[in-house]
PDB file of C-alpha atoms in Angstrom:
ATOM      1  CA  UNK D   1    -135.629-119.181 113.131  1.00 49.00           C
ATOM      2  CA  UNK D   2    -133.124-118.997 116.046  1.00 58.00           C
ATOM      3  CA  UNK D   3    -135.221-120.886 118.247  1.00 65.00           C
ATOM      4  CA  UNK D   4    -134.861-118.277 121.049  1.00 81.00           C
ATOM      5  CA  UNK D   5    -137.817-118.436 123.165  1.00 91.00           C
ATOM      6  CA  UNK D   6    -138.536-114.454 124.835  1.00 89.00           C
ATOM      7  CA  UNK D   7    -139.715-114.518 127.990  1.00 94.00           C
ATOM      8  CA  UNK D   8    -142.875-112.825 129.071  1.00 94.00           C
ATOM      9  CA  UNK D   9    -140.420-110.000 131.131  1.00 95.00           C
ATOM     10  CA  UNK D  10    -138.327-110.038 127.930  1.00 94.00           C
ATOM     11  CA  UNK D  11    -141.808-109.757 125.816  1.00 93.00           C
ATOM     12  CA  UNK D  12    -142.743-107.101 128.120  1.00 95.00           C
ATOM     13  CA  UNK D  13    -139.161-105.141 128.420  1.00 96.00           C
ATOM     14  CA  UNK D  14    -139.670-105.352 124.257  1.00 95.00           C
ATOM     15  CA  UNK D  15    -142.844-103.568 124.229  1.00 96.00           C
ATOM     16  CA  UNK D  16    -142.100-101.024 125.816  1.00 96.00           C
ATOM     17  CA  UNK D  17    -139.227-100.468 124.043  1.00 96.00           C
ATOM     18  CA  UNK D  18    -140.847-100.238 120.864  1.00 97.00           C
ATOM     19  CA  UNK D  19    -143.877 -98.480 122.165  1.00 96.00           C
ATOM     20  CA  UNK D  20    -141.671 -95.552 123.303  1.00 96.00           C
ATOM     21  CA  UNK D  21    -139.645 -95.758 120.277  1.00 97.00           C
ATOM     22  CA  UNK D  22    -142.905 -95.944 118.124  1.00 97.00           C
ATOM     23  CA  UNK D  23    -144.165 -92.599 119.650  1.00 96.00           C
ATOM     24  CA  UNK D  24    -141.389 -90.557 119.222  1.00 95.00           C
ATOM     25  CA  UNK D  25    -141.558 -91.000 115.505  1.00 95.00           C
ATOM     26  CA  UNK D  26    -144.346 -88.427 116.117  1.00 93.00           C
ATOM     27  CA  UNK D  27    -141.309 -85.357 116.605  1.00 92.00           C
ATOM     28  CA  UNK D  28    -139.984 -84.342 113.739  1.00 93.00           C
ATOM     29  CA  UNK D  29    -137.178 -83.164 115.094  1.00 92.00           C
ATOM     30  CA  UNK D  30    -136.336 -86.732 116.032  1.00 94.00           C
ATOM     31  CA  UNK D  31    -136.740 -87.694 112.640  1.00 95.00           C
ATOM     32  CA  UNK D  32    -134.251 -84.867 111.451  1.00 95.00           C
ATOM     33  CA  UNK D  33    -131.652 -86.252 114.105  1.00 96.00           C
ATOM     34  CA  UNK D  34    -132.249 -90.028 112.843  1.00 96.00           C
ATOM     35  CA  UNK D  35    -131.960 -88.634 109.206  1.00 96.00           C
ATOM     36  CA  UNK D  36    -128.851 -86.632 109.796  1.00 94.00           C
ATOM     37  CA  UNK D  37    -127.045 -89.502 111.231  1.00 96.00           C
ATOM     38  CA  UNK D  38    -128.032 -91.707 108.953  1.00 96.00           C
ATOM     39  CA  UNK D  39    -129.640 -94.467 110.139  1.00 97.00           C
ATOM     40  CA  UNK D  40    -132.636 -93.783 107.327  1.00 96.00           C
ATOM     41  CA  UNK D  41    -130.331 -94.728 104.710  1.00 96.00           C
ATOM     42  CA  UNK D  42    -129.729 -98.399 106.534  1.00 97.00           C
ATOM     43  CA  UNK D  43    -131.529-101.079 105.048  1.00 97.00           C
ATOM     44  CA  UNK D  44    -131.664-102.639 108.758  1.00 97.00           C
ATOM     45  CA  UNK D  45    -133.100 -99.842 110.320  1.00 97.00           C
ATOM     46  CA  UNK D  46    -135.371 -99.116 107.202  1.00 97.00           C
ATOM     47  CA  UNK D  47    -136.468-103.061 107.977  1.00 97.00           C
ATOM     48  CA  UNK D  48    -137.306-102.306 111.563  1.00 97.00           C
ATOM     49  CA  UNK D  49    -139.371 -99.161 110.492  1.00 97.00           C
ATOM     50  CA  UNK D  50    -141.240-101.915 108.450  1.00 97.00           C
ATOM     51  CA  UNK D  51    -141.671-104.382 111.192  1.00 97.00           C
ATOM     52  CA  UNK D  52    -142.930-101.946 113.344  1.00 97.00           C
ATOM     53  CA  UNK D  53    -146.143-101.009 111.285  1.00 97.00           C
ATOM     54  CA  UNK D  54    -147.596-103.495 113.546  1.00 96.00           C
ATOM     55  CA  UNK D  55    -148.478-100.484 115.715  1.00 96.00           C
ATOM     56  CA  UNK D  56    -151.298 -99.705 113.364  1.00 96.00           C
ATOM     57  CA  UNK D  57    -153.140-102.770 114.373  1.00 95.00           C
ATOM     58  CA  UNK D  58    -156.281-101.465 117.050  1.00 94.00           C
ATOM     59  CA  UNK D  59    -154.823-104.033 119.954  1.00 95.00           C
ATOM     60  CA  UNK D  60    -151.255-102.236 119.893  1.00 95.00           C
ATOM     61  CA  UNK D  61    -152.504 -98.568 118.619  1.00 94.00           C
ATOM     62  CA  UNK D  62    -154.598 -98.332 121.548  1.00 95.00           C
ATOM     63  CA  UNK D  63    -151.653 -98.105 123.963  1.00 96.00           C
ATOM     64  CA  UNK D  64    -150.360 -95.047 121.688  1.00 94.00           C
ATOM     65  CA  UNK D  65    -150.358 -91.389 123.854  1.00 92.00           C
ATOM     66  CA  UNK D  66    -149.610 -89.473 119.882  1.00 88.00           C
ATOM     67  CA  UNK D  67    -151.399 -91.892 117.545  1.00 87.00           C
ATOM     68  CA  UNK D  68    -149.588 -89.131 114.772  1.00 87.00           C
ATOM     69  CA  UNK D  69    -146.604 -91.141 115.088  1.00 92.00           C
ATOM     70  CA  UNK D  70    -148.621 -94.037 113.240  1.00 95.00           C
ATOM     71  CA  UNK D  71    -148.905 -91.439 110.451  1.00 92.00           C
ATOM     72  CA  UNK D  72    -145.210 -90.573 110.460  1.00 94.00           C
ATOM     73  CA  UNK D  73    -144.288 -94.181 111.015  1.00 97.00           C
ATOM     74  CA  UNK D  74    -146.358 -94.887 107.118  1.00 96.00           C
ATOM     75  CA  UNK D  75    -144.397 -92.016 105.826  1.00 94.00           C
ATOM     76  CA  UNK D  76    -141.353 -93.717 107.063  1.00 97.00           C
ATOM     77  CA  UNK D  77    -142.192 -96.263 104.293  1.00 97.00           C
ATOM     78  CA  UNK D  78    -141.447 -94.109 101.635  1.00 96.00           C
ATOM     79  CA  UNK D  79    -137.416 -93.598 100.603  1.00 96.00           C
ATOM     80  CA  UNK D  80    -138.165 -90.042  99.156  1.00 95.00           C
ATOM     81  CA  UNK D  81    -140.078 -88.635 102.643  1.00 93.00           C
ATOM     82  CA  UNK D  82    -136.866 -90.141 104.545  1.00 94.00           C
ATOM     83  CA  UNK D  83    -134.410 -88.553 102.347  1.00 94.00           C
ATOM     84  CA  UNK D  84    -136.554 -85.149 102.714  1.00 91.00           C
ATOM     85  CA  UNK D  85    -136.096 -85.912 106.416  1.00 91.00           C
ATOM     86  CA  UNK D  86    -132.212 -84.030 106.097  1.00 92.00           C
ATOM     87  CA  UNK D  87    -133.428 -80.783 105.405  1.00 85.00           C
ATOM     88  CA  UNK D  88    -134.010 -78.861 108.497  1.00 83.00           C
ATOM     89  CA  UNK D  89    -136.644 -77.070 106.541  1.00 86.00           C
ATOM     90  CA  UNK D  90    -138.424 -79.797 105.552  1.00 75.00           C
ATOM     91  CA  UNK D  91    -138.413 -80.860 109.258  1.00 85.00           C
ATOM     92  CA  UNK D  92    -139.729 -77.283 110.361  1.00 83.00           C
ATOM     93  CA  UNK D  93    -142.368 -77.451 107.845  1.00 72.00           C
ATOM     94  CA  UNK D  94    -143.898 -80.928 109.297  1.00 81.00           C
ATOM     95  CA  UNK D  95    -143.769 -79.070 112.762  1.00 77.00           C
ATOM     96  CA  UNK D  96    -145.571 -76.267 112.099  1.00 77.00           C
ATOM     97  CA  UNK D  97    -148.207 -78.119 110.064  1.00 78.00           C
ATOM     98  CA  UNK D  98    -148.306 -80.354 113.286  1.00 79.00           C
ATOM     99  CA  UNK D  99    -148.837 -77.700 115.222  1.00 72.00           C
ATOM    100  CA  UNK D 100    -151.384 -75.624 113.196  1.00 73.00           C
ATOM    101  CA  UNK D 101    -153.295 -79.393 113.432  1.00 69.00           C
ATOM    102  CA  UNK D 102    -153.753 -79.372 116.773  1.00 68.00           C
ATOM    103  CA  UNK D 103    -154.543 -76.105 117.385  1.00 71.00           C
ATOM    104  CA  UNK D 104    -157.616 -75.970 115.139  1.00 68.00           C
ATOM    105  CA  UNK D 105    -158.210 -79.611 116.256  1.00 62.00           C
ATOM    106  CA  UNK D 106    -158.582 -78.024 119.861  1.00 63.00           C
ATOM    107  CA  UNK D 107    -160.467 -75.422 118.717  1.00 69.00           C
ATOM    108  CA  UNK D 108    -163.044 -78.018 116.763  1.00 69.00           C
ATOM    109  CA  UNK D 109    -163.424 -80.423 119.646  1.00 68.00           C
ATOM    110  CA  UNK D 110    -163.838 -77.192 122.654  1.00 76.00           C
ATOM    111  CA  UNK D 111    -166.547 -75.817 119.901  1.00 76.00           C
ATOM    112  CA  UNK D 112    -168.015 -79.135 119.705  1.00 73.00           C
ATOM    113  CA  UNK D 113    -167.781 -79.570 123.304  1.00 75.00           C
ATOM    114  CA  UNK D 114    -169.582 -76.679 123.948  1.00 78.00           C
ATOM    115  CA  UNK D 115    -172.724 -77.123 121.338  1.00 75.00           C
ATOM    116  CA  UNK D 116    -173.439 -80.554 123.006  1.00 78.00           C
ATOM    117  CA  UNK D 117    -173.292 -79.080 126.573  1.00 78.00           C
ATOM    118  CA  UNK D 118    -175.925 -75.961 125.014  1.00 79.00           C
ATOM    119  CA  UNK D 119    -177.847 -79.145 123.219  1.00 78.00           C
ATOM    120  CA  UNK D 120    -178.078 -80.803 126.303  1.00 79.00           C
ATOM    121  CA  UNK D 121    -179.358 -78.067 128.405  1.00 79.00           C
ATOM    122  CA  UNK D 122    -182.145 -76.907 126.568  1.00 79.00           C
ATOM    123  CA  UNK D 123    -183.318 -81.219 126.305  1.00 73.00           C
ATOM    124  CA  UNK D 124    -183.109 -80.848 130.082  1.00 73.00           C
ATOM    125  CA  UNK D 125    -186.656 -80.150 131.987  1.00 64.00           C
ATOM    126  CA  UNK D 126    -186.231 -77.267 133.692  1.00 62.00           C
ATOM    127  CA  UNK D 127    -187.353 -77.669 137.730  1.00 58.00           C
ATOM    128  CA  UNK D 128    -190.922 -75.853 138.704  1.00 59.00           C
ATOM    129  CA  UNK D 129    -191.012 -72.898 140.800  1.00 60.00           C
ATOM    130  CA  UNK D 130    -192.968 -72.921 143.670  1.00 62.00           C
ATOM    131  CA  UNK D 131    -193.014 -69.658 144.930  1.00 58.00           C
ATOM    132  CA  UNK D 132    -191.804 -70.075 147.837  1.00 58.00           C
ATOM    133  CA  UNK D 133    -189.676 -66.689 147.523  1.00 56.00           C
ATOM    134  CA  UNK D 134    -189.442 -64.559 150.702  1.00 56.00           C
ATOM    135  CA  UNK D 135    -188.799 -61.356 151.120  1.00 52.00           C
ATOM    136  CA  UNK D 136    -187.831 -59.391 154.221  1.00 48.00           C
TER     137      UNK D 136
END
């Protein structure tokens, strides 16, 4: 250990660093440009990918906009899936599978959206009429 105390701006700084870092592991066109350049082939940078699986913890994942970039970041584990990485098809693949996942994810959660509003409108007592209708 160094013994160099971070301060809590320093902490902070840090933290965000890594947060935005963290969520752009969630483009795989990111991933192509960090492959291509060869920083997944660095046992330092392979390290960091390591340290970072922190993230997956609840108090830090809950600060995550794309929690899919905890999904790539677990991926990122594996030397074969960053080698595959190069390959611009490989890369095109894992976007259009992303993208086919959200779409029917959408799709789910607006159907399911819409069977608990029906749900809840039939539980709902429906006000009396009192005839109080009038008619010129």
């Amino acid at each position: 250990m160094s013994g160099f105390m971070e301060t809590e701006e320093q902490a902070r700084h840090r933290f965000q660093l890594e947060l935005e870092f963290v969520q752009c592991l969630a483009n795989p066109n990111y991933l192509n440009f960090l492959a291509q350049r060869g920083y997944l082939r660095e046992k330092p940078f392979v390290n960091y990918l390591k340290y970072l699986l922190y993230w997956k913890e609840p108090e830090y994942a809950k600060f995550l906009k794309y929690p899919h970039c905890l999904h790539m970041l677990e991926l990122l584990q594996y030397e074969h899936f960053r080698k595959e990485l190069v390959n611009a098809q490989c890369t095109k693949f894992i976007d259009e599978q992303q993208i086919l996942h959200w779409q029917h994810y959408s799709r789910k959660r607006t159907r399911l959206q819409q069977a608990l509003a029906e749900q809840q409108q039939q539980h709902q007592p429906q006000a009396p009429s009192h005839g109080n209708t009038t008619s010129k």
